[in-house]
């Protein structure tokens, strides 16, 4: 028997009607003779609404209690989905993350899966039932507490279940037809990709393409899980995330996609003494906060003063924490002041073909300059170039760059649901 893991995102189960529609799809898959395991997200924007609610009660919610709160969202959708399937005459059983054996480390808000023991899920399948698992949540054995896997984490739940159960495929159902050359909400002329390599998908996800959560892509690659991203609103073939076999020559476009990210901020440490060891000192302070730093730029120091400025980008969510740590260290580190800028946008172009192709940076910079968009920071990897712009110019920048690299399709992409939140 073929075992299929299906993940339905929040926009696919936003209301009672959608839940019944999804239940029907699941039943069709079961009727076709497959074993079916489902990972489901919270309905619509429930998770965001719960976070807003928590912030109204507490400016910095306790991480343990926040996870306790947020995991209720997925509990609602899993139970409703199981009910709807039962009404269609099929046996379905819902399980929380801990019941389904999603064992994680203890990091509230961004826990990592360390083990999956899906005994109860397997039993349900053996009994002929459809298993519905709450996405995004796990359980830590030491603290015996409930954890969450980070925003978008239901994708990881699905992939981890697929790996542990030896599923034939992991289908990620969402509100667009698959992975596109850019977010179709921002770039209407974006085109659906029939396939994307996991390497490129990792770069796109890291650069803000939230259609797949980066950790889910990593997990799938590590465990050899086949991923198929598709729409829950039709039966069209979506995008296959593939791992090209070593030595296989696939025709690689120079640019596969464009991604944008508005979730980062920039900190500038002004007036840093330009002597060996200063960067190490500053970034040790930053590292101790646990914040993930992305781009770093150090200016040439002014000869007269021997002082330089160092700027770096980081998630806005970590901004306050890092500023506070730097302020404490300021007298010792000896820099003059700190600047915080949360109005930046980050644009990235990604493509495996970049490795063997010159002039991509020049083409990128030219297209931005022709549109009058200023570049504030630049960083590159083997298959990605990222630039920082003003936040309000990011959407236009994405459209301009998408067109400049010849990625525009003939028709406008369809977005079936969701608020884009
Ligand atoms: P779900 O609720 O199904 O998990 P998400 O909102 O997490 O859905 O992800 C789907 C959304 O990701 C799409 O509606 C789209 O706006 C956005 N997105 C960003 N980049 C891309 C891309 N390259 N391809 C497709 N969708 C993208
Ligand atoms: N509900 C969670 C979120 O909104 C997990 C997910 O949807 O993947 O982040
Ligand atoms: Mg998602």
PDB file of N, CA and C in Angstrom, residues 68-122:
ATOM      1  N   UNK A  68       2.179  26.829  24.933  1.00  0.00           N
ATOM      2  CA  UNK A  68       0.951  26.187  25.379  1.00  0.00           C
ATOM      3  C   UNK A  68      -0.240  26.810  24.658  1.00  0.00           C
ATOM      4  N   UNK A  69      -0.216  28.138  24.562  1.00  0.00           N
ATOM      5  CA  UNK A  69      -1.316  28.858  23.909  1.00  0.00           C
ATOM      6  C   UNK A  69      -1.367  28.543  22.413  1.00  0.00           C
ATOM      7  N   UNK A  70      -0.217  28.688  21.740  1.00  0.00           N
ATOM      8  CA  UNK A  70      -0.204  28.571  20.283  1.00  0.00           C
ATOM      9  C   UNK A  70      -0.591  27.172  19.807  1.00  0.00           C
ATOM     10  N   UNK A  71      -0.235  26.144  20.583  1.00  0.00           N
ATOM     11  CA  UNK A  71      -0.535  24.784  20.129  1.00  0.00           C
ATOM     12  C   UNK A  71      -2.035  24.484  20.157  1.00  0.00           C
ATOM     13  N   UNK A  72      -2.806  25.340  20.811  1.00  0.00           N
ATOM     14  CA  UNK A  72      -4.259  25.100  20.805  1.00  0.00           C
ATOM     15  C   UNK A  72      -4.826  25.285  19.400  1.00  0.00           C
ATOM     16  N   UNK A  73      -4.191  26.151  18.606  1.00  0.00           N
ATOM     17  CA  UNK A  73      -4.696  26.418  17.252  1.00  0.00           C
ATOM     18  C   UNK A  73      -4.786  25.138  16.430  1.00  0.00           C
ATOM     19  N   UNK A  74      -3.727  24.352  16.442  1.00  0.00           N
ATOM     20  CA  UNK A  74      -3.685  23.111  15.657  1.00  0.00           C
ATOM     21  C   UNK A  74      -4.608  22.049  16.250  1.00  0.00           C
ATOM     22  N   UNK A  75      -4.825  22.117  17.547  1.00  0.00           N
ATOM     23  CA  UNK A  75      -5.731  21.145  18.181  1.00  0.00           C
ATOM     24  C   UNK A  75      -7.146  21.325  17.691  1.00  0.00           C
ATOM     25  N   UNK A  76      -7.512  22.587  17.481  1.00  0.00           N
ATOM     26  CA  UNK A  76      -8.869  22.876  16.981  1.00  0.00           C
ATOM     27  C   UNK A  76      -9.039  22.273  15.582  1.00  0.00           C
ATOM     28  N   UNK A  77      -8.093  22.567  14.698  1.00  0.00           N
ATOM     29  CA  UNK A  77      -8.283  22.112  13.309  1.00  0.00           C
ATOM     30  C   UNK A  77      -8.197  20.598  13.184  1.00  0.00           C
ATOM     31  N   UNK A  78      -7.328  19.951  13.984  1.00  0.00           N
ATOM     32  CA  UNK A  78      -7.199  18.487  13.846  1.00  0.00           C
ATOM     33  C   UNK A  78      -8.492  17.791  14.258  1.00  0.00           C
ATOM     34  N   UNK A  79      -9.111  18.278  15.343  1.00  0.00           N
ATOM     35  CA  UNK A  79     -10.336  17.636  15.828  1.00  0.00           C
ATOM     36  C   UNK A  79     -11.484  17.859  14.847  1.00  0.00           C
ATOM     37  N   UNK A  80     -11.587  19.083  14.338  1.00  0.00           N
ATOM     38  CA  UNK A  80     -12.666  19.381  13.385  1.00  0.00           C
ATOM     39  C   UNK A  80     -12.510  18.557  12.109  1.00  0.00           C
ATOM     40  N   UNK A  81     -11.262  18.437  11.662  1.00  0.00           N
ATOM     41  CA  UNK A  81     -11.003  17.670  10.438  1.00  0.00           C
ATOM     42  C   UNK A  81     -11.372  16.200  10.638  1.00  0.00           C
ATOM     43  N   UNK A  82     -11.006  15.644  11.791  1.00  0.00           N
ATOM     44  CA  UNK A  82     -11.330  14.236  12.067  1.00  0.00           C
ATOM     45  C   UNK A  82     -12.854  14.037  12.115  1.00  0.00           C
ATOM     46  N   UNK A  83     -13.551  14.994  12.721  1.00  0.00           N
ATOM     47  CA  UNK A  83     -15.025  14.907  12.767  1.00  0.00           C
ATOM     48  C   UNK A  83     -15.611  14.886  11.358  1.00  0.00           C
ATOM     49  N   UNK A  84     -15.130  15.798  10.533  1.00  0.00           N
ATOM     50  CA  UNK A  84     -15.663  15.919   9.169  1.00  0.00           C
ATOM     51  C   UNK A  84     -15.424  14.630   8.388  1.00  0.00           C
ATOM     52  N   UNK A  85     -14.256  14.019   8.582  1.00  0.00           N
ATOM     53  CA  UNK A  85     -13.949  12.781   7.862  1.00  0.00           C
ATOM     54  C   UNK A  85     -14.851  11.650   8.353  1.00  0.00           C
ATOM     55  N   UNK A  86     -15.069  11.592   9.643  1.00  0.00           N
ATOM     56  CA  UNK A  86     -15.956  10.555  10.209  1.00  0.00           C
ATOM     57  C   UNK A  86     -17.365  10.657   9.623  1.00  0.00           C
ATOM     58  N   UNK A  87     -17.830  11.894   9.453  1.00  0.00           N
ATOM     59  CA  UNK A  87     -19.174  12.092   8.894  1.00  0.00           C
ATOM     60  C   UNK A  87     -19.268  11.608   7.447  1.00  0.00           C
ATOM     61  N   UNK A  88     -18.105  11.442   6.821  1.00  0.00           N
ATOM     62  CA  UNK A  88     -18.115  10.929   5.441  1.00  0.00           C
ATOM     63  C   UNK A  88     -17.980   9.419   5.438  1.00  0.00           C
ATOM     64  N   UNK A  89     -18.046   8.837   6.613  1.00  0.00           N
ATOM     65  CA  UNK A  89     -18.071   7.379   6.703  1.00  0.00           C
ATOM     66  C   UNK A  89     -16.695   6.729   6.787  1.00  0.00           C
ATOM     67  N   UNK A  90     -15.658   7.531   7.064  1.00  0.00           N
ATOM     68  CA  UNK A  90     -14.312   6.968   7.194  1.00  0.00           C
ATOM     69  C   UNK A  90     -13.791   7.191   8.610  1.00  0.00           C
ATOM     70  N   UNK A  91     -13.033   6.225   9.079  1.00  0.00           N
ATOM     71  CA  UNK A  91     -12.492   6.307  10.427  1.00  0.00           C
ATOM     72  C   UNK A  91     -11.310   7.291  10.429  1.00  0.00           C
ATOM     73  N   UNK A  92     -11.332   8.242  11.343  1.00  0.00           N
ATOM     74  CA  UNK A  92     -10.196   9.174  11.472  1.00  0.00           C
ATOM     75  C   UNK A  92      -9.912   9.397  12.945  1.00  0.00           C
ATOM     76  N   UNK A  93      -8.627   9.507  13.287  1.00  0.00           N
ATOM     77  CA  UNK A  93      -8.251   9.752  14.673  1.00  0.00           C
ATOM     78  C   UNK A  93      -7.265  10.908  14.706  1.00  0.00           C
ATOM     79  N   UNK A  94      -7.520  11.877  15.585  1.00  0.00           N
ATOM     80  CA  UNK A  94      -6.592  13.007  15.664  1.00  0.00           C
ATOM     81  C   UNK A  94      -5.633  12.821  16.842  1.00  0.00           C
ATOM     82  N   UNK A  95      -4.430  13.344  16.669  1.00  0.00           N
ATOM     83  CA  UNK A  95      -3.386  13.245  17.694  1.00  0.00           C
ATOM     84  C   UNK A  95      -2.661  14.577  17.858  1.00  0.00           C
ATOM     85  N   UNK A  96      -2.378  14.932  19.088  1.00  0.00           N
ATOM     86  CA  UNK A  96      -1.524  16.104  19.325  1.00  0.00           C
ATOM     87  C   UNK A  96      -0.092  15.722  18.928  1.00  0.00           C
ATOM     88  N   UNK A  97       0.792  16.687  18.891  1.00  0.00           N
ATOM     89  CA  UNK A  97       2.179  16.391  18.561  1.00  0.00           C
ATOM     90  C   UNK A  97       2.780  15.369  19.508  1.00  0.00           C
ATOM     91  N   UNK A  98       2.525  15.522  20.790  1.00  0.00           N
ATOM     92  CA  UNK A  98       3.141  14.591  21.746  1.00  0.00           C
ATOM     93  C   UNK A  98       2.532  13.197  21.605  1.00  0.00           C
ATOM     94  N   UNK A  99       1.243  13.107  21.345  1.00  0.00           N
ATOM     95  CA  UNK A  99       0.632  11.782  21.123  1.00  0.00           C
ATOM     96  C   UNK A  99       1.206  11.104  19.879  1.00  0.00           C
ATOM     97  N   UNK A 100       1.564  11.934  18.900  1.00  0.00           N
ATOM     98  CA  UNK A 100       2.089  11.376  17.654  1.00  0.00           C
ATOM     99  C   UNK A 100       3.586  11.099  17.739  1.00  0.00           C
ATOM    100  N   UNK A 101       4.201  11.399  18.898  1.00  0.00           N
ATOM    101  CA  UNK A 101       5.622  11.070  19.098  1.00  0.00           C
ATOM    102  C   UNK A 101       6.598  12.065  18.507  1.00  0.00           C
ATOM    103  N   UNK A 102       6.189  13.340  18.424  1.00  0.00           N
ATOM    104  CA  UNK A 102       7.119  14.355  17.914  1.00  0.00           C
ATOM    105  C   UNK A 102       7.963  14.847  19.087  1.00  0.00           C
ATOM    106  N   UNK A 103       9.111  14.229  19.284  1.00  0.00           N
ATOM    107  CA  UNK A 103       9.972  14.574  20.417  1.00  0.00           C
ATOM    108  C   UNK A 103      10.954  15.666  19.986  1.00  0.00           C
ATOM    109  N   UNK A 104      11.038  16.729  20.780  1.00  0.00           N
ATOM    110  CA  UNK A 104      11.888  17.863  20.395  1.00  0.00           C
ATOM    111  C   UNK A 104      12.880  18.199  21.514  1.00  0.00           C
ATOM    112  N   UNK A 105      13.784  19.138  21.194  1.00  0.00           N
ATOM    113  CA  UNK A 105      14.589  19.707  22.271  1.00  0.00           C
ATOM    114  C   UNK A 105      13.700  20.690  23.044  1.00  0.00           C
ATOM    115  N   UNK A 106      14.290  21.422  23.979  1.00  0.00           N
ATOM    116  CA  UNK A 106      13.456  22.197  24.911  1.00  0.00           C
ATOM    117  C   UNK A 106      13.264  23.654  24.497  1.00  0.00           C
ATOM    118  N   UNK A 107      13.757  24.019  23.301  1.00  0.00           N
ATOM    119  CA  UNK A 107      13.735  25.427  22.906  1.00  0.00           C
ATOM    120  C   UNK A 107      12.334  25.903  22.537  1.00  0.00           C
ATOM    121  N   UNK A 108      11.663  26.555  23.447  1.00  0.00           N
ATOM    122  CA  UNK A 108      10.312  27.038  23.168  1.00  0.00           C
ATOM    123  C   UNK A 108      10.332  28.028  22.009  1.00  0.00           C
ATOM    124  N   UNK A 109       9.368  27.880  21.126  1.00  0.00           N
ATOM    125  CA  UNK A 109       9.246  28.815  20.011  1.00  0.00           C
ATOM    126  C   UNK A 109      10.032  28.422  18.779  1.00  0.00           C
ATOM    127  N   UNK A 110      11.078  27.606  18.948  1.00  0.00           N
ATOM    128  CA  UNK A 110      11.824  27.159  17.762  1.00  0.00           C
ATOM    129  C   UNK A 110      12.478  25.811  18.043  1.00  0.00           C
ATOM    130  N   UNK A 111      11.694  24.905  18.630  1.00  0.00           N
ATOM    131  CA  UNK A 111      12.240  23.598  19.013  1.00  0.00           C
ATOM    132  C   UNK A 111      12.602  22.787  17.772  1.00  0.00           C
ATOM    133  N   UNK A 112      13.631  21.960  17.928  1.00  0.00           N
ATOM    134  CA  UNK A 112      14.038  21.071  16.840  1.00  0.00           C
ATOM    135  C   UNK A 112      13.605  19.653  17.162  1.00  0.00           C
ATOM    136  N   UNK A 113      13.199  18.929  16.155  1.00  0.00           N
ATOM    137  CA  UNK A 113      12.782  17.546  16.345  1.00  0.00           C
ATOM    138  C   UNK A 113      14.027  16.688  16.571  1.00  0.00           C
ATOM    139  N   UNK A 114      14.021  15.919  17.663  1.00  0.00           N
ATOM    140  CA  UNK A 114      15.184  15.061  17.918  1.00  0.00           C
ATOM    141  C   UNK A 114      14.831  13.586  17.733  1.00  0.00           C
ATOM    142  N   UNK A 115      13.551  13.254  17.760  1.00  0.00           N
ATOM    143  CA  UNK A 115      13.134  11.864  17.580  1.00  0.00           C
ATOM    144  C   UNK A 115      11.658  11.857  17.184  1.00  0.00           C
ATOM    145  N   UNK A 116      11.271  10.865  16.411  1.00  0.00           N
ATOM    146  CA  UNK A 116       9.851  10.718  16.075  1.00  0.00           C
ATOM    147  C   UNK A 116       9.455   9.273  16.364  1.00  0.00           C
ATOM    148  N   UNK A 117       8.468   9.102  17.248  1.00  0.00           N
ATOM    149  CA  UNK A 117       8.025   7.761  17.634  1.00  0.00           C
ATOM    150  C   UNK A 117       6.510   7.656  17.374  1.00  0.00           C
ATOM    151  N   UNK A 118       6.167   7.475  16.096  1.00  0.00           N
ATOM    152  CA  UNK A 118       4.750   7.582  15.729  1.00  0.00           C
ATOM    153  C   UNK A 118       3.975   6.278  15.907  1.00  0.00           C
ATOM    154  N   UNK A 119       4.160   5.619  17.072  1.00  0.00           N
ATOM    155  CA  UNK A 119       3.508   4.333  17.318  1.00  0.00           C
ATOM    156  C   UNK A 119       1.989   4.401  17.174  1.00  0.00           C
ATOM    157  N   UNK A 120       1.403   5.435  17.740  1.00  0.00           N
ATOM    158  CA  UNK A 120      -0.060   5.527  17.699  1.00  0.00           C
ATOM    159  C   UNK A 120      -0.571   5.826  16.293  1.00  0.00           C
ATOM    160  N   UNK A 121       0.228   6.573  15.546  1.00  0.00           N
ATOM    161  CA  UNK A 121      -0.150   6.868  14.160  1.00  0.00           C
ATOM    162  C   UNK A 121      -0.130   5.568  13.344  1.00  0.00           C
ATOM    163  N   UNK A 122       0.934   4.792  13.566  1.00  0.00           N
ATOM    164  CA  UNK A 122       1.061   3.509  12.852  1.00  0.00           C
ATOM    165  C   UNK A 122      -0.102   2.583  13.212  1.00  0.00           C
TER     166      UNK A 122
END
